[in-house]
Amino acid sequence: MWISITEADVLTVLSGPELEAYRHAAKASGQSDPVAPTLAQVVALVRGYVGAWGRNRLGEAGTIPEKLLAPALDLIALRLPQRVRVNPNEVRKLNAQAALRLLEQVANGLFDIEEPLTPDAESTDSGRPTITARVRQFGAAREEGV
């Protein structure tokens, strides 16, 4: 299933007070709330990795495969503190690195994702050739005695 990332999802990797602190610190002198743009950026990044593998089809705009929610949230947990120049702790850095490795596997077709129920019109064909094996017409058993 393909899903949209919500603020409730973000609260599974950041505490409520932590999220509010980042939100408050980033809204100095007329700046906008950092949460929605950060979610959109990470969704676009994940979709880019998914779409890199020509056999993957993208779901509706603004959605990602549910299997990639956790790595996407790890990236969000790293990016939000960066907006306010707070260094994320080592665990979050490691989680974000693991998330990027997983997305690279998706882009190379090494991690299986589900097909979307409603594919997006955006093409994911990366121009890579598809090679399929020929079905053999004859084998040793069939050619015996020839």
N, CA and C atoms as an extended XYZ file, in Angstrom:
438
Properties=species:S:1:pos:R:3:atomname:S:1:resname:S:1:resid:I:1 pbc="F F F"
N         0.843       -1.168        0.000 N   MET     1
C         0.000        0.000        0.000 CA  MET     1
C         0.900        1.246        0.000 C   MET     1
N         0.479        2.262       -0.711 N   TRP     2
C         1.196        3.537       -0.754 CA  TRP     2
C         0.474        4.510        0.173 C   TRP     2
N         1.270        5.252        0.946 N   ILE     3
C         0.704        6.123        1.980 CA  ILE     3
C         1.319        7.505        1.924 C   ILE     3
N         0.651        8.447        2.572 N   SER     4
C         1.198        9.795        2.778 CA  SER     4
C         1.789        9.837        4.178 C   SER     4
N         2.875       10.562        4.342 N   ILE     5
C         3.470       10.722        5.666 CA  ILE     5
C         2.728       11.846        6.380 C   ILE     5
N         2.339       11.591        7.617 N   THR     6
C         1.617       12.583        8.409 CA  THR     6
C         2.470       13.034        9.589 C   THR     6
N         2.033       14.095       10.225 N   GLU     7
C         2.737       14.574       11.412 CA  GLU     7
C         2.658       13.537       12.530 C   GLU     7
N         1.562       12.782       12.575 N   ALA     8
C         1.452       11.704       13.573 CA  ALA     8
C         2.550       10.665       13.358 C   ALA     8
N         2.892       10.402       12.102 N   ASP     9
C         3.994        9.480       11.817 CA  ASP     9
C         5.311       10.039       12.346 C   ASP     9
N         5.514       11.338       12.172 N   VAL    10
C         6.749       11.977       12.630 CA  VAL    10
C         6.883       11.831       14.142 C   VAL    10
N         5.760       11.833       14.843 N   LEU    11
C         5.792       11.713       16.302 CA  LEU    11
C         6.195       10.310       16.764 C   LEU    11
N         6.403        9.395       15.842 N   THR    12
C         6.929        8.077       16.216 CA  THR    12
C         8.454        8.095       16.295 C   THR    12
N         9.092        9.129       15.732 N   VAL    13
C        10.559        9.234       15.794 CA  VAL    13
C        11.023       10.470       16.566 C   VAL    13
N        10.144       11.423       16.770 N   LEU    14
C        10.448       12.620       17.567 CA  LEU    14
C         9.372       12.755       18.638 C   LEU    14
N         9.742       13.236       19.800 N   SER    15
C         8.736       13.478       20.834 CA  SER    15
C         7.959       14.743       20.482 C   SER    15
N         6.767       14.882       21.062 N   GLY    16
C         5.960       16.075       20.833 CA  GLY    16
C         6.682       17.354       21.223 C   GLY    16
N         7.283       17.406       22.427 N   PRO    17
C         8.009       18.627       22.813 CA  PRO    17
C         9.204       18.910       21.901 C   PRO    17
N         9.875       17.859       21.463 N   GLU    18
C        11.023       18.034       20.564 CA  GLU    18
C        10.574       18.630       19.237 C   GLU    18
N         9.492       18.103       18.686 N   LEU    19
C         8.970       18.618       17.420 CA  LEU    19
C         8.548       20.072       17.572 C   LEU    19
N         7.878       20.391       18.661 N   GLU    20
C         7.454       21.776       18.899 CA  GLU    20
C         8.652       22.703       19.078 C   GLU    20
N         9.704       22.208       19.703 N   ALA    21
C        10.913       23.032       19.879 CA  ALA    21
C        11.544       23.347       18.527 C   ALA    21
N        11.631       22.358       17.649 N   TYR    22
C        12.176       22.606       16.306 CA  TYR    22
C        11.274       23.567       15.539 C   TYR    22
N         9.984       23.363       15.675 N   ARG    23
C         9.007       24.216       14.989 CA  ARG    23
C         9.155       25.665       15.481 C   ARG    23
N         9.270       25.852       16.771 N   HIS    24
C         9.383       27.201       17.353 CA  HIS    24
C        10.711       27.864       16.961 C   HIS    24
N        11.796       27.125       17.035 N   ALA    25
C        13.119       27.684       16.723 CA  ALA    25
C        13.254       28.045       15.245 C   ALA    25
N        12.568       27.331       14.383 N   ALA    26
C        12.706       27.565       12.941 CA  ALA    26
C        11.794       28.670       12.434 C   ALA    26
N        10.872       29.155       13.252 N   LYS    27
C         9.908       30.149       12.781 CA  LYS    27
C        10.295       31.570       13.159 C   LYS    27
N        11.562       31.847       13.196 N   ALA    28
C        12.012       33.197       13.520 CA  ALA    28
C        11.787       34.127       12.341 C   ALA    28
N        11.438       35.332       12.620 N   SER    29
C        11.255       36.420       11.651 CA  SER    29
C        10.521       36.008       10.378 C   SER    29
N         9.308       35.512       10.555 N   GLY    30
C         8.444       35.251        9.414 CA  GLY    30
C         8.695       33.964        8.661 C   GLY    30
N         9.535       33.100        9.147 N   GLN    31
C         9.757       31.832        8.455 CA  GLN    31
C         8.550       30.922        8.656 C   GLN    31
N         8.375       30.017        7.713 N   SER    32
C         7.229       29.115        7.778 CA  SER    32
C         7.544       27.886        8.621 C   SER    32
N         6.509       27.165        8.953 N   ASP    33
C         6.617       25.925        9.707 CA  ASP    33
C         7.493       24.940        8.920 C   ASP    33
N         8.533       24.366        9.533 N   PRO    34
C         9.450       23.500        8.792 CA  PRO    34
C         8.930       22.089        8.545 C   PRO    34
N         7.863       21.691        9.219 N   VAL    35
C         7.438       20.292        9.150 CA  VAL    35
C         6.908       19.923        7.771 C   VAL    35
N         5.915       20.643        7.275 N   ALA    36
C         5.304       20.286        5.985 CA  ALA    36
C         6.317       20.300        4.831 C   ALA    36
N         7.160       21.336        4.696 N   PRO    37
C         8.139       21.295        3.609 CA  PRO    37
C         9.143       20.146        3.747 C   PRO    37
N         9.527       19.826        4.981 N   THR    38
C        10.465       18.724        5.193 CA  THR    38
C         9.825       17.402        4.795 C   THR    38
N         8.563       17.213        5.157 N   LEU    39
C         7.851       15.991        4.754 CA  LEU    39
C         7.796       15.892        3.229 C   LEU    39
N         7.468       16.990        2.573 N   ALA    40
C         7.377       16.989        1.114 CA  ALA    40
C         8.728       16.687        0.465 C   ALA    40
N         9.804       17.240        1.022 N   GLN    41
C        11.138       16.992        0.465 CA  GLN    41
C        11.536       15.530        0.604 C   GLN    41
N        11.273       14.935        1.746 N   VAL    42
C        11.639       13.535        1.953 CA  VAL    42
C        10.771       12.626        1.087 C   VAL    42
N         9.492       12.933        0.956 N   VAL    43
C         8.621       12.140        0.078 CA  VAL    43
C         9.148       12.201       -1.352 C   VAL    43
N         9.520       13.385       -1.811 N   ALA    44
C        10.061       13.526       -3.169 CA  ALA    44
C        11.358       12.734       -3.327 C   ALA    44
N        12.202       12.751       -2.303 N   LEU    45
C        13.456       12.003       -2.339 CA  LEU    45
C        13.192       10.500       -2.432 C   LEU    45
N        12.296        9.994       -1.592 N   VAL    46
C        11.965        8.567       -1.605 CA  VAL    46
C        11.381        8.176       -2.960 C   VAL    46
N        10.474        8.992       -3.489 N   ARG    47
C         9.876        8.696       -4.798 CA  ARG    47
C        10.940        8.685       -5.904 C   ARG    47
N        11.937        9.556       -5.777 N   GLY    48
C        13.019        9.572       -6.756 CA  GLY    48
C        13.812        8.283       -6.733 C   GLY    48
N        14.103        7.788       -5.529 N   TYR    49
C        14.817        6.515       -5.417 CA  TYR    49
C        13.961        5.367       -5.947 C   TYR    49
N        12.691        5.348       -5.594 N   VAL    50
C        11.794        4.284       -6.052 CA  VAL    50
C        11.689        4.320       -7.577 C   VAL    50
N        11.523        5.500       -8.127 N   GLY    51
C        11.358        5.642       -9.571 CA  GLY    51
C        12.618        5.359      -10.368 C   GLY    51
N        13.769        5.325       -9.703 N   ALA    52
C        15.027        5.064      -10.413 CA  ALA    52
C        15.076        3.659      -10.983 C   ALA    52
N        14.385        2.726      -10.364 N   TRP    53
C        14.332        1.354      -10.883 CA  TRP    53
C        13.171        1.295      -11.857 C   TRP    53
N        13.463        1.076      -13.115 N   GLY    54
C        12.467        1.155      -14.180 CA  GLY    54
C        11.253        0.273      -14.010 C   GLY    54
N        11.366       -0.796      -13.264 N   ARG    55
C        10.224       -1.699      -13.078 CA  ARG    55
C         9.275       -1.220      -11.989 C   ARG    55
N         9.716       -0.275      -11.159 N   ASN    56
C         8.844        0.250      -10.111 CA  ASN    56
C         7.869        1.250      -10.705 C   ASN    56
N         6.646        1.167      -10.252 N   ARG    57
C         5.642        2.146      -10.646 CA  ARG    57
C         5.352        3.013       -9.430 C   ARG    57
N         5.240        4.305       -9.660 N   LEU    58
C         4.961        5.234       -8.566 CA  LEU    58
C         3.475        5.280       -8.267 C   LEU    58
N         3.150        5.391       -6.977 N   GLY    59
C         1.772        5.579       -6.557 CA  GLY    59
C         1.363        7.026       -6.764 C   GLY    59
N         0.215        7.379       -6.231 N   GLU    60
C        -0.300        8.737       -6.374 CA  GLU    60
C         0.714        9.755       -5.850 C   GLU    60
N         0.678       10.937       -6.420 N   ALA    61
C         1.595       12.004       -6.000 CA  ALA    61
C         1.498       12.211       -4.495 C   ALA    61
N         2.657       12.403       -3.856 N   GLY    62
C         2.687       12.650       -2.425 CA  GLY    62
C         2.645       11.397       -1.571 C   GLY    62
N         2.737       10.218       -2.202 N   THR    63
C         2.710        8.975       -1.442 CA  THR    63
C         3.999        8.190       -1.640 C   THR    63
N         4.282        7.306       -0.672 N   ILE    64
C         5.438        6.420       -0.740 CA  ILE    64
C         4.985        5.016       -0.363 C   ILE    64
N         5.776        3.991       -0.717 N   PRO    65
C         5.417        2.637       -0.275 CA  PRO    65
C         5.453        2.552        1.256 C   PRO    65
N         4.473        1.894        1.825 N   GLU    66
C         4.407        1.783        3.282 CA  GLU    66
C         5.671        1.146        3.853 C   GLU    66
N         6.292        0.248        3.102 N   LYS    67
C         7.522       -0.403        3.552 CA  LYS    67
C         8.660        0.591        3.752 C   LYS    67
N         8.580        1.745        3.124 N   LEU    68
C         9.648        2.741        3.221 CA  LEU    68
C         9.322        3.870        4.204 C   LEU    68
N         8.254        3.711        4.985 N   LEU    69
C         7.885        4.746        5.953 CA  LEU    69
C         8.974        4.933        7.006 C   LEU    69
N         9.462        3.857        7.596 N   ALA    70
C        10.469        3.978        8.665 CA  ALA    70
C        11.739        4.673        8.174 C   ALA    70
N        12.315        4.271        7.018 N   PRO    71
C        13.500        5.002        6.570 CA  PRO    71
C        13.205        6.466        6.237 C   PRO    71
N        12.021        6.747        5.719 N   ALA    72
C        11.662        8.139        5.427 CA  ALA    72
C        11.588        8.946        6.721 C   ALA    72
N        11.022        8.358        7.765 N   LEU    73
C        10.942        9.050        9.050 CA  LEU    73
C        12.320        9.275        9.655 C   LEU    73
N        13.239        8.322        9.445 N   ASP    74
C        14.610        8.513        9.923 CA  ASP    74
C        15.260        9.713        9.240 C   ASP    74
N        14.970        9.888        7.963 N   LEU    75
C        15.514       11.050        7.250 CA  LEU    75
C        14.888       12.350        7.756 C   LEU    75
N        13.601       12.315        8.033 N   ILE    76
C        12.915       13.495        8.558 CA  ILE    76
C        13.485       13.872        9.925 C   ILE    76
N        13.735       12.853       10.774 N   ALA    77
C        14.285       13.104       12.108 CA  ALA    77
C        15.675       13.713       12.037 C   ALA    77
N        16.374       13.490       10.940 N   LEU    78
C        17.687       14.098       10.758 CA  LEU    78
C        17.564       15.511       10.194 C   LEU    78
N        16.638       15.708        9.271 N   ARG    79
C        16.525       16.996        8.583 CA  ARG    79
C        15.904       18.103        9.422 C   ARG    79
N        14.918       17.792       10.228 N   LEU    80
C        14.269       18.844       11.027 CA  LEU    80
C        15.243       19.544       11.965 C   LEU    80
N        16.074       18.817       12.718 N   PRO    81
C        17.034       19.522       13.574 CA  PRO    81
C        18.053       20.341       12.781 C   PRO    81
N        18.388       19.900       11.583 N   GLN    82
C        19.354       20.641       10.776 CA  GLN    82
C        18.830       22.026       10.425 C   GLN    82
N        17.533       22.158       10.305 N   ARG    83
C        16.938       23.452        9.958 CA  ARG    83
C        17.245       24.495       11.021 C   ARG    83
N        17.328       24.058       12.259 N   VAL    84
C        17.585       25.002       13.347 CA  VAL    84
C        19.016       24.882       13.858 C   VAL    84
N        19.861       24.254       13.080 N   ARG    85
C        21.283       24.115       13.373 CA  ARG    85
C        21.564       23.378       14.682 C   ARG    85
N        20.755       22.388       14.951 N   VAL    86
C        20.989       21.512       16.089 CA  VAL    86
C        21.560       20.226       15.528 C   VAL    86
N        22.689       19.785       16.045 N   ASN    87
C        23.281       18.553       15.556 CA  ASN    87
C        22.503       17.355       16.083 C   ASN    87
N        21.976       16.534       15.184 N   PRO    88
C        21.270       15.341       15.642 CA  PRO    88
C        22.260       14.371       16.283 C   PRO    88
N        21.758       13.568       17.185 N   ASN    89
C        22.665       12.641       17.850 CA  ASN    89
C        23.120       11.535       16.897 C   ASN    89
N        24.099       10.789       17.331 N   GLU    90
C        24.732        9.768       16.489 CA  GLU    90
C        23.751        8.697       16.025 C   GLU    90
N        22.800        8.342       16.855 N   VAL    91
C        21.829        7.313       16.477 CA  VAL    91
C        21.024        7.769       15.269 C   VAL    91
N        20.603        9.017       15.276 N   ARG    92
C        19.820        9.520       14.140 CA  ARG    92
C        20.665        9.571       12.872 C   ARG    92
N        21.925        9.913       12.999 N   LYS    93
C        22.798        9.919       11.819 CA  LYS    93
C        22.927        8.518       11.244 C   LYS    93
N        23.116        7.541       12.121 N   LEU    94
C        23.228        6.151       11.662 CA  LEU    94
C        21.926        5.671       11.026 C   LEU    94
N        20.789        6.051       11.617 N   ASN    95
C        19.497        5.677       11.045 CA  ASN    95
C        19.300        6.298        9.671 C   ASN    95
N        19.698        7.544        9.515 N   ALA    96
C        19.563        8.215        8.219 CA  ALA    96
C        20.474        7.566        7.181 C   ALA    96
N        21.685        7.173        7.582 N   GLN    97
C        22.589        6.478        6.647 CA  GLN    97
C        21.997        5.140        6.218 C   GLN    97
N        21.410        4.418        7.167 N   ALA    98
C        20.770        3.141        6.843 CA  ALA    98
C        19.574        3.357        5.921 C   ALA    98
N        18.834        4.445        6.155 N   ALA    99
C        17.679        4.761        5.304 CA  ALA    99
C        18.126        5.018        3.869 C   ALA    99
N        19.212        5.754        3.712 N   LEU   100
C        19.711        6.032        2.363 CA  LEU   100
C        20.218        4.755        1.690 C   LEU   100
N        20.860        3.873        2.444 N   ARG   101
C        21.310        2.596        1.863 CA  ARG   101
C        20.117        1.785        1.374 C   ARG   101
N        19.032        1.772        2.163 N   LEU   102
C        17.835        1.040        1.757 CA  LEU   102
C        17.237        1.655        0.499 C   LEU   102
N        17.177        2.978        0.436 N   LEU   103
C        16.634        3.636       -0.750 CA  LEU   103
C        17.497        3.342       -1.975 C   LEU   103
N        18.807        3.240       -1.796 N   GLU   104
C        19.685        2.870       -2.910 CA  GLU   104
C        19.380        1.455       -3.378 C   GLU   104
N        19.073        0.565       -2.446 N   GLN   105
C        18.698       -0.794       -2.830 CA  GLN   105
C        17.399       -0.788       -3.618 C   GLN   105
N        16.453        0.036       -3.193 N   VAL   106
C        15.184        0.154       -3.932 CA  VAL   106
C        15.468        0.646       -5.346 C   VAL   106
N        16.335        1.659       -5.456 N   ALA   107
C        16.659        2.238       -6.766 CA  ALA   107
C        17.346        1.231       -7.670 C   ALA   107
N        18.038        0.250       -7.091 N   ASN   108
C        18.731       -0.772       -7.877 CA  ASN   108
C        17.933       -2.060       -8.013 C   ASN   108
N        16.694       -2.049       -7.549 N   GLY   109
C        15.840       -3.222       -7.679 CA  GLY   109
C        16.193       -4.344       -6.727 C   GLY   109
N        16.875       -4.041       -5.633 N   LEU   110
C        17.312       -5.075       -4.695 CA  LEU   110
C        16.425       -5.172       -3.457 C   LEU   110
N        15.403       -4.335       -3.373 N   PHE   111
C        14.454       -4.372       -2.265 CA  PHE   111
C        13.070       -4.298       -2.873 C   PHE   111
N        12.242       -5.273       -2.557 N   ASP   112
C        10.917       -5.374       -3.154 CA  ASP   112
C         9.950       -4.388       -2.517 C   ASP   112
N         9.262       -3.628       -3.355 N   ILE   113
C         8.198       -2.741       -2.876 CA  ILE   113
C         6.900       -3.164       -3.528 C   ILE   113
N         5.796       -2.760       -2.937 N   GLU   114
C         4.496       -3.136       -3.459 CA  GLU   114
C         4.086       -2.218       -4.609 C   GLU   114
N         3.298       -2.757       -5.514 N   GLU   115
C         2.760       -1.952       -6.612 CA  GLU   115
C         1.660       -1.050       -6.059 C   GLU   115
N         1.566        0.184       -6.540 N   PRO   116
C         0.496        1.068       -6.069 CA  PRO   116
C        -0.857        0.642       -6.626 C   PRO   116
N        -1.917        0.874       -5.842 N   LEU   117
C        -3.263        0.586       -6.338 CA  LEU   117
C        -3.627        1.545       -7.463 C   LEU   117
N        -3.202        2.803       -7.324 N   THR   118
C        -3.456        3.818       -8.340 CA  THR   118
C        -2.114        4.391       -8.765 C   THR   118
N        -1.558        3.906       -9.883 N   PRO   119
C        -0.253        4.429      -10.318 CA  PRO   119
C        -0.333        5.886      -10.719 C   PRO   119
N         0.751        6.588      -10.495 N   ASP   120
C         0.874        7.982      -10.883 CA  ASP   120
C         1.184        8.037      -12.372 C   ASP   120
N         0.824        9.117      -13.011 N   ALA   121
C         1.088        9.276      -14.435 CA  ALA   121
C         2.569        9.519      -14.715 C   ALA   121
N         3.331        9.904      -13.676 N   GLU   122
C         4.760       10.163      -13.842 CA  GLU   122
C         5.465        8.884      -14.260 C   GLU   122
N         6.224        8.965      -15.317 N   SER   123
C         6.930        7.797      -15.826 CA  SER   123
C         8.131        7.472      -14.966 C   SER   123
N         8.355        6.185      -14.740 N   THR   124
C         9.540        5.766      -14.002 CA  THR   124
C        10.505        5.037      -14.909 C   THR   124
N        10.219        4.991      -16.188 N   ASP   125
C        11.104        4.289      -17.113 CA  ASP   125
C        12.407        5.057      -17.228 C   ASP   125
N        13.469        4.432      -16.779 N   SER   126
C        14.764        5.104      -16.781 CA  SER   126
C        15.557        4.815      -18.042 C   SER   126
N        14.955        4.135      -19.002 N   GLY   127
C        15.634        3.864      -20.250 CA  GLY   127
C        16.568        2.672      -20.191 C   GLY   127
N        16.526        1.916      -19.115 N   ARG   128
C        17.374        0.734      -19.026 CA  ARG   128
C        16.770       -0.379      -19.856 C   ARG   128
N        17.606       -1.140      -20.565 N   PRO   129
C        17.060       -2.244      -21.350 CA  PRO   129
C        16.593       -3.383      -20.445 C   PRO   129
N        15.573       -4.072      -20.894 N   THR   130
C        15.091       -5.238      -20.185 CA  THR   130
C        15.468       -6.458      -21.002 C   THR   130
N        16.130       -7.395      -20.386 N   ILE   131
C        16.580       -8.592      -21.073 CA  ILE   131
C        15.853       -9.781      -20.482 C   ILE   131
N        15.227      -10.558      -21.362 N   THR   132
C        14.552      -11.767      -20.905 CA  THR   132
C        15.164      -12.965      -21.607 C   THR   132
N        15.233      -14.059      -20.900 N   ALA   133
C        15.833      -15.276      -21.455 CA  ALA   133
C        14.885      -15.932      -22.451 C   ALA   133
N        15.457      -16.557      -23.455 N   ARG   134
C        14.651      -17.308      -24.414 CA  ARG   134
C        14.210      -18.625      -23.800 C   ARG   134
N        13.055      -19.051      -24.198 N   VAL   135
C        12.586      -20.363      -23.784 CA  VAL   135
C        13.156      -21.367      -24.774 C   VAL   135
N        13.861      -22.341      -24.256 N   ARG   136
C        14.490      -23.331      -25.126 CA  ARG   136
C        13.431      -24.240      -25.737 C   ARG   136
N        13.519      -24.414      -27.035 N   GLN   137
C        12.591      -25.280      -27.747 CA  GLN   137
C        13.008      -26.745      -27.656 C   GLN   137
N        14.291      -26.965      -27.625 N   PHE   138
C        14.802      -28.336      -27.617 CA  PHE   138
C        15.785      -28.503      -26.474 C   PHE   138
N        15.846      -29.695      -25.950 N   GLY   139
C        16.802      -30.034      -24.913 CA  GLY   139
C        17.365      -31.409      -25.193 C   GLY   139
N        18.230      -31.890      -24.351 N   ALA   140
C        18.891      -33.160      -24.577 CA  ALA   140
C        17.880      -34.304      -24.668 C   ALA   140
N        16.863      -34.305      -23.858 N   ALA   141
C        15.867      -35.393      -23.886 CA  ALA   141
C        15.068      -35.394      -25.165 C   ALA   141
N        14.756      -34.252      -25.691 N   ARG   142
C        13.940      -34.150      -26.890 CA  ARG   142
C        14.746      -34.443      -28.158 C   ARG   142
N        16.042      -34.253      -28.110 N   GLU   143
C        16.875      -34.463      -29.277 CA  GLU   143
C        17.530      -35.850      -29.329 C   GLU   143
N        17.224      -36.670      -28.346 N   GLU   144
C        17.838      -37.992      -28.295 CA  GLU   144
C        17.473      -38.804      -29.541 C   GLU   144
N        18.501      -39.362      -30.139 N   GLY   145
C        18.283      -40.188      -31.335 CA  GLY   145
C        18.303      -39.414      -32.626 C   GLY   145
N        18.516      -38.128      -32.601 N   VAL   146
C        18.536      -37.331      -33.832 CA  VAL   146
C        19.880      -37.424      -34.484 C   VAL   146
